[in-house]
mmCIF file of C-alpha atoms in Angstrom:
data_model
loop_
_atom_site.group_PDB
_atom_site.id
_atom_site.type_symbol
_atom_site.label_atom_id
_atom_site.label_comp_id
_atom_site.label_asym_id
_atom_site.label_seq_id
_atom_site.Cartn_x
_atom_site.Cartn_y
_atom_site.Cartn_z
ATOM 1 C CA MET A 1 7.957 16.858 -10.363
ATOM 2 C CA ILE A 2 6.690 14.641 -7.530
ATOM 3 C CA GLY A 3 6.526 16.090 -4.014
ATOM 4 C CA ALA A 4 6.934 14.363 -0.661
ATOM 5 C CA LEU A 5 3.361 14.563 0.717
ATOM 6 C CA MET A 6 0.449 12.236 -0.060
ATOM 7 C CA LEU A 7 -2.952 13.430 1.119
ATOM 8 C CA ASP A 8 -6.644 12.826 0.468
ATOM 9 C CA ILE A 9 -9.888 14.590 -0.382
ATOM 10 C CA ALA A 10 -13.296 14.585 1.297
ATOM 11 C CA GLY A 11 -15.668 13.867 -1.567
ATOM 12 C CA THR A 12 -16.223 12.302 -4.967
ATOM 13 C CA GLU A 13 -14.950 15.271 -6.965
ATOM 14 C CA LEU A 14 -12.352 17.981 -6.499
ATOM 15 C CA THR A 15 -13.188 21.188 -4.660
ATOM 16 C CA GLN A 16 -11.391 24.453 -5.350
ATOM 17 C CA GLU A 17 -9.356 23.905 -2.175
ATOM 18 C CA ASP A 18 -8.371 20.440 -3.397
ATOM 19 C CA ILE A 19 -7.250 21.904 -6.726
ATOM 20 C CA GLU A 20 -5.107 24.522 -5.016
ATOM 21 C CA LEU A 21 -3.490 21.886 -2.785
ATOM 22 C CA LEU A 22 -2.778 19.644 -5.774
ATOM 23 C CA GLN A 23 -0.786 22.443 -7.338
ATOM 24 C CA ALA A 24 1.604 22.736 -4.372
ATOM 25 C CA PRO A 25 5.053 21.465 -5.457
ATOM 26 C CA GLN A 26 5.524 19.308 -2.353
ATOM 27 C CA VAL A 27 2.253 17.437 -2.916
ATOM 28 C CA GLY A 28 3.250 14.270 -4.720
ATOM 29 C CA GLY A 29 0.398 11.853 -4.162
ATOM 30 C CA MET A 30 -3.317 11.393 -3.567
ATOM 31 C CA ILE A 31 -4.863 8.424 -1.794
ATOM 32 C CA LEU A 32 -8.514 7.492 -2.305
ATOM 33 C CA PHE A 33 -10.849 6.147 0.372
ATOM 34 C CA ALA A 34 -14.318 4.568 0.279
ATOM 35 C CA ARG A 35 -15.954 7.991 0.662
ATOM 36 C CA ASN A 36 -14.430 9.001 -2.694
ATOM 37 C CA ILE A 37 -15.982 6.064 -4.568
ATOM 38 C CA GLU A 38 -19.404 5.916 -6.255
ATOM 39 C CA SER A 39 -18.729 3.933 -9.423
ATOM 40 C CA PRO A 40 -15.849 3.031 -11.737
ATOM 41 C CA GLN A 41 -16.876 5.820 -14.144
ATOM 42 C CA GLN A 42 -16.914 8.415 -11.357
ATOM 43 C CA VAL A 43 -13.506 7.303 -10.039
ATOM 44 C CA ARG A 44 -11.964 7.534 -13.499
ATOM 45 C CA ALA A 45 -13.440 11.021 -13.957
ATOM 46 C CA LEU A 46 -11.964 12.030 -10.589
ATOM 47 C CA THR A 47 -8.480 10.682 -11.317
ATOM 48 C CA ASP A 48 -8.514 12.218 -14.795
ATOM 49 C CA HIS A 49 -9.380 15.583 -13.238
ATOM 50 C CA MET A 50 -6.532 15.190 -10.736
ATOM 51 C CA ARG A 51 -4.109 14.658 -13.613
ATOM 52 C CA GLN A 52 -5.483 17.638 -15.521
ATOM 53 C CA VAL A 53 -4.589 19.767 -12.512
ATOM 54 C CA ARG A 54 -1.314 17.951 -11.719
ATOM 55 C CA PRO A 55 -0.119 15.638 -14.532
ATOM 56 C CA ASP A 56 2.704 14.119 -12.463
ATOM 57 C CA ILE A 57 0.597 13.212 -9.413
ATOM 58 C CA LEU A 58 0.762 9.610 -8.105
ATOM 59 C CA ILE A 59 -2.645 8.219 -7.118
ATOM 60 C CA ALA A 60 -2.953 5.331 -4.661
ATOM 61 C CA VAL A 61 -5.545 3.270 -2.809
ATOM 62 C CA ASP A 62 -5.676 0.446 -0.251
ATOM 63 C CA GLN A 63 -7.144 -2.480 -2.206
ATOM 64 C CA GLU A 64 -5.710 -5.504 -0.409
ATOM 65 C CA GLY A 65 -8.737 -7.806 -0.373
ATOM 66 C CA GLY A 66 -10.921 -8.893 2.534
ATOM 67 C CA ARG A 67 -11.886 -6.093 4.879
ATOM 68 C CA VAL A 68 -9.415 -3.591 3.383
ATOM 69 C CA GLN A 69 -10.644 -2.643 -0.082
ATOM 70 C CA ARG A 70 -11.875 0.873 -0.735
ATOM 71 C CA LEU A 71 -13.142 0.210 -4.268
ATOM 72 C CA ARG A 72 -16.336 -1.813 -3.862
ATOM 73 C CA GLN A 73 -19.301 -0.663 -5.945
ATOM 74 C CA GLY A 74 -18.671 -1.991 -9.449
ATOM 75 C CA PHE A 75 -15.420 -3.754 -8.513
ATOM 76 C CA THR A 76 -14.557 -7.359 -7.685
ATOM 77 C CA LEU A 77 -14.476 -7.999 -3.947
ATOM 78 C CA LEU A 78 -11.377 -10.086 -3.318
ATOM 79 C CA PRO A 79 -11.080 -12.623 -0.506
ATOM 80 C CA ALA A 80 -8.891 -11.828 2.478
ATOM 81 C CA MET A 81 -5.365 -13.032 1.792
ATOM 82 C CA GLY A 82 -5.606 -15.224 4.884
ATOM 83 C CA ARG A 83 -8.146 -17.374 3.012
ATOM 84 C CA LEU A 84 -5.468 -18.088 0.406
ATOM 85 C CA GLY A 85 -3.117 -19.102 3.211
ATOM 86 C CA GLU A 86 -5.683 -21.553 4.558
ATOM 87 C CA HIS A 87 -6.219 -23.002 1.088
ATOM 88 C CA TYR A 88 -2.452 -23.293 0.620
ATOM 89 C CA LEU A 89 -2.354 -25.892 3.402
ATOM 90 C CA GLU A 90 -4.762 -28.104 1.409
ATOM 91 C CA ASN A 91 -3.805 -27.350 -2.190
ATOM 92 C CA PRO A 92 -0.618 -25.270 -2.460
ATOM 93 C CA GLN A 93 -0.429 -25.162 -6.247
ATOM 94 C CA GLN A 94 -4.021 -24.013 -6.659
ATOM 95 C CA ALA A 95 -3.581 -21.422 -3.881
ATOM 96 C CA ILE A 96 -0.539 -19.982 -5.667
ATOM 97 C CA GLU A 97 -2.495 -19.774 -8.936
ATOM 98 C CA LEU A 98 -5.366 -18.041 -7.118
ATOM 99 C CA ALA A 99 -2.957 -15.570 -5.494
ATOM 100 C CA GLU A 100 -1.546 -14.590 -8.883
ATOM 101 C CA GLN A 101 -5.051 -14.199 -10.290
ATOM 102 C CA CYS A 102 -6.081 -12.041 -7.316
ATOM 103 C CA GLY A 103 -3.073 -9.792 -7.826
ATOM 104 C CA TRP A 104 -3.762 -9.449 -11.544
ATOM 105 C CA LEU A 105 -7.490 -8.838 -11.083
ATOM 106 C CA MET A 106 -7.002 -6.238 -8.361
ATOM 107 C CA ALA A 107 -4.356 -4.374 -10.341
ATOM 108 C CA THR A 108 -6.326 -4.493 -13.610
ATOM 109 C CA GLU A 109 -9.414 -2.959 -12.012
ATOM 110 C CA VAL A 110 -7.469 -0.339 -10.052
ATOM 111 C CA LEU A 111 -5.449 0.755 -13.094
ATOM 112 C CA ALA A 112 -8.603 0.951 -15.235
ATOM 113 C CA VAL A 113 -9.969 3.753 -13.051
ATOM 114 C CA GLY A 114 -6.774 5.787 -13.248
ATOM 115 C CA ILE A 115 -5.153 4.764 -9.953
ATOM 116 C CA ASP A 116 -1.425 4.045 -10.199
ATOM 117 C CA PHE A 117 -1.076 1.499 -7.422
ATOM 118 C CA SER A 118 -2.569 -0.180 -4.399
ATOM 119 C CA PHE A 119 -0.572 -0.345 -1.181
ATOM 120 C CA ALA A 120 -0.301 -4.138 -1.355
ATOM 121 C CA PRO A 121 0.487 -6.805 -0.411
ATOM 122 C CA VAL A 122 0.623 -7.160 3.364
ATOM 123 C CA LEU A 123 3.715 -9.222 4.216
ATOM 124 C CA ASP A 124 3.093 -9.303 7.968
ATOM 125 C CA LEU A 125 2.490 -12.583 9.747
ATOM 126 C CA ASN A 126 -1.145 -13.432 10.452
ATOM 127 C CA ASP A 127 -0.280 -13.764 14.141
ATOM 128 C CA VAL A 128 -1.435 -11.900 17.272
ATOM 129 C CA SER A 129 -2.021 -8.438 15.792
ATOM 130 C CA ASP A 130 -5.469 -6.893 16.237
ATOM 131 C CA VAL A 131 -5.118 -4.864 13.024
ATOM 132 C CA ILE A 132 -3.371 -7.363 10.719
ATOM 133 C CA GLY A 133 -5.099 -10.721 11.235
ATOM 134 C CA ASP A 134 -6.237 -12.271 7.966
ATOM 135 C CA ARG A 135 -4.870 -9.330 5.988
ATOM 136 C CA GLY A 136 -1.696 -11.426 6.219
ATOM 137 C CA PHE A 137 -1.379 -14.528 4.043
ATOM 138 C CA SER A 138 -0.335 -16.921 6.787
ATOM 139 C CA LYS A 139 1.043 -17.447 10.270
ATOM 140 C CA ASN A 140 4.147 -19.000 8.693
ATOM 141 C CA MET A 141 6.758 -17.121 6.697
ATOM 142 C CA GLN A 142 7.323 -20.247 4.586
ATOM 143 C CA ASP A 143 3.720 -19.976 3.340
ATOM 144 C CA ILE A 144 3.662 -16.183 2.962
ATOM 145 C CA VAL A 145 6.559 -16.081 0.513
ATOM 146 C CA PRO A 146 5.154 -18.198 -2.360
ATOM 147 C CA LEU A 147 1.670 -16.684 -2.036
ATOM 148 C CA ALA A 148 2.820 -13.059 -1.863
ATOM 149 C CA ASP A 149 5.306 -13.699 -4.660
ATOM 150 C CA ALA A 150 2.471 -14.956 -6.858
ATOM 151 C CA PHE A 151 0.190 -12.042 -5.904
ATOM 152 C CA MET A 152 2.916 -9.556 -6.857
ATOM 153 C CA ARG A 153 3.614 -11.421 -10.073
ATOM 154 C CA GLY A 154 -0.032 -10.875 -10.982
ATOM 155 C CA MET A 155 0.173 -7.182 -10.100
ATOM 156 C CA LYS A 156 3.227 -6.712 -12.299
ATOM 157 C CA LYS A 157 1.620 -8.557 -15.226
ATOM 158 C CA ALA A 158 -1.186 -6.004 -15.075
ATOM 159 C CA GLY A 159 1.295 -3.103 -14.958
ATOM 160 C CA MET A 160 1.288 -2.156 -11.271
ATOM 161 C CA ALA A 161 4.176 -1.595 -8.877
ATOM 162 C CA THR A 162 4.208 -3.461 -5.560
ATOM 163 C CA THR A 163 4.334 -2.167 -1.972
ATOM 164 C CA GLY A 164 5.101 -4.515 0.906
ATOM 165 C CA LYS A 165 3.845 -3.589 4.343
ATOM 166 C CA HIS A 166 4.529 -3.147 7.260
ATOM 167 C CA PHE A 167 8.322 -3.468 7.608
ATOM 168 C CA PRO A 168 9.927 -5.001 9.686
ATOM 169 C CA GLY A 169 6.667 -6.702 10.681
ATOM 170 C CA HIS A 170 3.460 -5.751 12.512
ATOM 171 C CA GLY A 171 1.941 -9.212 12.866
ATOM 172 C CA SER A 172 3.627 -10.032 16.177
ATOM 173 C CA VAL A 173 2.389 -6.814 17.854
ATOM 174 C CA LYS A 174 -1.098 -6.991 19.346
ATOM 175 C CA ALA A 175 -1.882 -3.246 19.587
ATOM 176 C CA ASP A 176 -3.565 -1.501 16.658
ATOM 177 C CA SER A 177 -1.220 1.346 15.730
ATOM 178 C CA HIS A 178 -4.157 3.302 14.249
ATOM 179 C CA VAL A 179 -5.501 3.952 17.751
ATOM 180 C CA ALA A 180 -2.715 3.124 20.214
ATOM 181 C CA ALA A 181 1.018 3.095 20.698
ATOM 182 C CA ALA A 182 2.378 -0.222 19.464
ATOM 183 C CA ILE A 183 5.510 -1.545 21.175
ATOM 184 C CA ASP A 184 7.430 -4.713 20.362
ATOM 185 C CA SER A 185 10.052 -5.612 22.978
ATOM 186 C CA ARG A 186 11.714 -8.508 21.198
ATOM 187 C CA SER A 187 15.381 -8.476 20.250
ATOM 188 C CA TYR A 188 16.537 -7.584 16.755
ATOM 189 C CA GLN A 189 17.516 -11.201 16.160
ATOM 190 C CA GLU A 190 14.025 -12.453 17.045
ATOM 191 C CA ILE A 191 12.418 -9.913 14.702
ATOM 192 C CA TYR A 192 14.925 -10.738 11.963
ATOM 193 C CA ASP A 193 14.421 -14.481 12.252
ATOM 194 C CA LYS A 194 10.621 -14.384 12.380
ATOM 195 C CA ASP A 195 8.992 -11.265 10.908
ATOM 196 C CA MET A 196 11.592 -9.822 8.556
ATOM 197 C CA GLN A 197 12.172 -12.926 6.485
ATOM 198 C CA SER A 198 9.155 -12.465 4.217
ATOM 199 C CA PHE A 199 10.331 -8.937 3.372
ATOM 200 C CA ILE A 200 13.911 -10.067 2.781
ATOM 201 C CA LYS A 201 13.017 -13.053 0.610
ATOM 202 C CA LEU A 202 10.554 -11.025 -1.469
ATOM 203 C CA MET A 203 12.715 -7.923 -1.866
ATOM 204 C CA PRO A 204 13.468 -8.597 -5.564
ATOM 205 C CA GLN A 205 9.719 -8.276 -6.258
ATOM 206 C CA LEU A 206 9.192 -5.153 -4.153
ATOM 207 C CA ASP A 207 9.057 -1.672 -5.683
ATOM 208 C CA ALA A 208 8.190 -0.011 -2.368
ATOM 209 C CA LEU A 209 7.889 -0.667 1.334
ATOM 210 C CA MET A 210 5.780 0.864 4.075
ATOM 211 C CA PRO A 211 7.359 0.761 7.546
ATOM 212 C CA ALA A 212 5.263 -0.036 10.598
ATOM 213 C CA HIS A 213 4.227 2.559 13.177
ATOM 214 C CA VAL A 214 5.684 0.216 15.787
ATOM 215 C CA ILE A 215 8.419 0.933 18.346
ATOM 216 C CA TYR A 216 10.819 -2.010 18.591
ATOM 217 C CA ASP A 217 12.181 -0.668 21.861
ATOM 218 C CA GLN A 218 15.043 -3.145 22.284
ATOM 219 C CA VAL A 219 16.358 -1.998 18.890
ATOM 220 C CA ASP A 220 15.558 1.712 18.529
ATOM 221 C CA PRO A 221 13.445 4.229 20.523
ATOM 222 C CA ASN A 222 11.590 5.506 17.436
ATOM 223 C CA PRO A 223 8.753 3.890 15.485
ATOM 224 C CA ALA A 224 10.221 2.162 12.418
ATOM 225 C CA GLY A 225 8.890 4.857 10.091
ATOM 226 C CA PHE A 226 10.790 7.530 12.032
ATOM 227 C CA SER A 227 13.937 5.464 12.522
ATOM 228 C CA PRO A 228 17.154 6.060 10.555
ATOM 229 C CA PHE A 229 18.342 2.734 11.967
ATOM 230 C CA TRP A 230 15.515 0.731 10.373
ATOM 231 C CA LEU A 231 15.226 2.742 7.156
ATOM 232 C CA GLN A 232 18.822 3.632 6.405
ATOM 233 C CA THR A 233 21.108 1.267 8.322
ATOM 234 C CA ILE A 234 19.007 -1.862 7.813
ATOM 235 C CA LEU A 235 16.978 -1.296 4.636
ATOM 236 C CA ARG A 236 19.217 0.910 2.522
ATOM 237 C CA GLN A 237 22.670 -0.191 3.677
ATOM 238 C CA GLU A 238 22.437 -3.794 4.877
ATOM 239 C CA LEU A 239 19.570 -5.060 2.709
ATOM 240 C CA LYS A 240 20.421 -2.785 -0.277
ATOM 241 C CA PHE A 241 16.775 -1.879 -0.832
ATOM 242 C CA ASP A 242 16.472 0.907 -3.406
ATOM 243 C CA GLY A 243 12.700 1.079 -3.742
ATOM 244 C CA VAL A 244 10.351 3.758 -2.462
ATOM 245 C CA LEU A 245 9.719 4.107 1.270
ATOM 246 C CA PHE A 246 6.210 5.380 2.068
ATOM 247 C CA SER A 247 5.375 6.340 5.622
ATOM 248 C CA ASP A 248 2.232 4.798 7.020
ATOM 249 C CA ASP A 249 -0.504 7.342 7.739
ATOM 250 C CA LEU A 250 1.057 10.035 9.907
ATOM 251 C CA SER A 251 -2.364 10.810 11.408
ATOM 252 C CA MET A 252 -2.413 7.434 13.159
ATOM 253 C CA GLN A 253 -2.182 7.474 16.942
ATOM 254 C CA ALA A 254 1.131 5.612 17.026
ATOM 255 C CA ALA A 255 2.729 8.390 14.940
ATOM 256 C CA CYS A 256 1.858 11.093 17.479
ATOM 257 C CA VAL A 257 5.059 10.438 19.424
ATOM 258 C CA ALA A 258 6.845 12.695 16.914
ATOM 259 C CA GLY A 259 4.680 15.756 17.662
ATOM 260 C CA GLY A 260 2.472 17.739 15.295
ATOM 261 C CA ALA A 261 1.876 16.870 11.637
ATOM 262 C CA ASP A 262 4.758 19.076 10.517
ATOM 263 C CA ALA A 263 7.147 17.402 12.957
ATOM 264 C CA ARG A 264 5.891 13.946 11.978
ATOM 265 C CA ILE A 265 6.471 14.332 8.260
ATOM 266 C CA GLN A 266 9.832 15.989 8.872
ATOM 267 C CA ALA A 267 10.812 13.060 11.091
ATOM 268 C CA ALA A 268 9.656 10.503 8.509
ATOM 269 C CA LEU A 269 11.501 12.175 5.624
ATOM 270 C CA SER A 270 14.610 12.762 7.710
ATOM 271 C CA ALA A 271 14.646 9.094 8.732
ATOM 272 C CA GLY A 272 14.591 8.011 5.094
ATOM 273 C CA CYS A 273 11.003 7.953 3.804
ATOM 274 C CA ASP A 274 10.508 9.253 0.272
ATOM 275 C CA MET A 275 6.880 10.249 0.790
ATOM 276 C CA GLY A 276 4.758 10.852 3.883
ATOM 277 C CA LEU A 277 1.016 10.131 4.083
ATOM 278 C CA VAL A 278 -1.314 12.431 6.038
ATOM 279 C CA CYS A 279 -4.881 11.175 5.748
ATOM 280 C CA ASN A 280 -8.364 12.007 7.048
ATOM 281 C CA ASP A 281 -7.305 15.345 8.541
ATOM 282 C CA ARG A 282 -7.095 18.286 6.120
ATOM 283 C CA ASN A 283 -5.754 20.680 8.746
ATOM 284 C CA ALA A 284 -2.960 18.231 9.568
ATOM 285 C CA ALA A 285 -2.190 17.799 5.861
ATOM 286 C CA CYS A 286 -1.876 21.554 5.424
ATOM 287 C CA THR A 287 0.335 21.765 8.514
ATOM 288 C CA ALA A 288 2.517 18.973 7.134
ATOM 289 C CA LEU A 289 2.755 20.734 3.775
ATOM 290 C CA ASP A 290 3.821 23.957 5.462
ATOM 291 C CA GLY A 291 6.468 22.005 7.356
ATOM 292 C CA ILE A 292 8.213 20.706 4.240
ATOM 293 C CA GLN A 293 7.884 23.646 1.845
ATOM 294 C CA GLU A 294 11.582 24.466 2.079
ATOM 295 C CA LEU A 295 12.831 20.876 1.784
ATOM 296 C CA ALA A 296 14.280 19.460 -1.415
ATOM 297 C CA LEU A 297 11.966 17.303 -3.507
ATOM 298 C CA PRO A 298 12.348 13.549 -2.975
ATOM 299 C CA ASN A 299 14.169 11.101 -5.260
ATOM 300 C CA GLN A 300 12.258 11.483 -8.541
ATOM 301 C CA GLN A 301 13.657 8.436 -10.308
ATOM 302 C CA ARG A 302 12.633 6.198 -7.426
ATOM 303 C CA LEU A 303 9.098 7.582 -7.199
ATOM 304 C CA GLU A 304 8.562 7.408 -10.965
ATOM 305 C CA ARG A 305 8.774 3.615 -10.718
ATOM 306 C CA MET A 306 5.409 3.669 -8.916
ATOM 307 C CA ARG A 307 3.574 5.059 -11.935
ATOM 308 C CA GLY A 308 1.053 2.529 -13.166
ATOM 309 C CA LYS A 309 0.289 1.484 -16.739
ATOM 310 C CA ILE A 310 -3.078 3.199 -16.879
ATOM 311 C CA PRO A 311 -5.137 2.438 -20.000
ATOM 312 C CA ASN A 312 -6.166 5.333 -22.213
ATOM 313 C CA ILE A 313 -9.924 5.816 -22.175
ATOM 314 C CA GLN A 314 -11.588 8.446 -24.312
ATOM 315 C CA VAL A 315 -13.475 11.119 -22.398
ATOM 316 C CA GLY A 316 -17.161 10.227 -22.243
ATOM 317 C CA THR A 317 -16.582 6.534 -22.893
ATOM 318 C CA THR A 318 -18.448 4.155 -20.601
ATOM 319 C CA LEU A 319 -15.850 2.389 -18.468
ATOM 320 C CA THR A 320 -16.247 -1.360 -18.821
ATOM 321 C CA LEU A 321 -13.986 -4.318 -18.232
ATOM 322 C CA ASP A 322 -15.433 -6.846 -20.648
ATOM 323 C CA ASP A 323 -12.146 -8.447 -21.552
ATOM 324 C CA GLU A 324 -12.564 -12.222 -21.697
ATOM 325 C CA ASN A 325 -9.536 -12.845 -19.486
ATOM 326 C CA TRP A 326 -10.926 -10.462 -16.849
ATOM 327 C CA GLN A 327 -14.294 -12.236 -16.942
ATOM 328 C CA ASN A 328 -12.694 -15.664 -16.594
ATOM 329 C CA VAL A 329 -10.427 -14.653 -13.707
ATOM 330 C CA ARG A 330 -13.246 -12.879 -11.922
ATOM 331 C CA LYS A 331 -15.379 -16.031 -12.198
ATOM 332 C CA VAL A 332 -12.594 -18.159 -10.698
ATOM 333 C CA ILE A 333 -12.167 -15.775 -7.759
ATOM 334 C CA GLU A 334 -15.926 -15.593 -7.139
ATOM 335 C CA GLU A 335 -16.136 -19.393 -7.100
ATOM 336 C CA PHE A 336 -13.270 -19.550 -4.600
ATOM 337 C CA LYS A 337 -14.975 -16.998 -2.329
ATOM 338 C CA ASN A 338 -18.215 -18.964 -2.463
ATOM 339 C CA SER A 339 -16.390 -22.127 -1.378
ATOM 340 C CA PHE A 340 -15.952 -20.976 2.235
#
């Protein structure tokens, strides 16, 4: 069974404390960061060990491209998605092909090391935000949709579920919600017309969404990830979205409005999230776990859709990706990166 808390570990292998936490019923996911990565072989050994301890665990990573990719040593470094948006203005068909190849390449490498999915793609506008920027495909929704659609098509071809972030849109909010309260004072109609359209148009491709830690104060007093209005009234009821809802990291500064880690994850789950993330703070993760011990487990059928098609690799086998298709796609992406 899959629990409602996703947390992290400090090192490149499991400690006894990590193992004990993994066995808690309400722990449902693990997210890896750069500090957990030494090589593809080491990552696969780590994820295999996690599944020995907890066979039903979901393992995730942020591998978007550009400045947000945790898997680096031994992996392909993808361009920022904003570079694809720039190329789209000159050669739209080639940019769409590159986006699909990026999605496939990212997913293939992530799955090979035993990670179920990457929290990708970013569907926010590449607008005024300090934290989004070129993580977004474009400043224009009309350009985001075909590029993100292609990227997700590549992910799915490789066997990975998709996660769009950060609903209903973080690109028009300047503040970085990791370190500050982020407030957007536009009307619902303005947000709907500008930022939400990429999410709405791409919903058939989306297996999951991650709401923004942004307060849209003309719409609701709570950050979107703590808001029954955004998650239930808008997403579940009006837009009929039945995918997974992951909270953004509940250790981020913008999430502190809900109180301690236990109150934050309770607020996120109560609002409609299926799983809450508590990262880079083990004490907070333990507090969050204590706060949800008595709650029912989340929707299992929904969460199971996030399980990746991870290739079987015999223990002790050297992990290599020497598939000809992988080599060809990697070469194309490297050539594109070297062109700017």
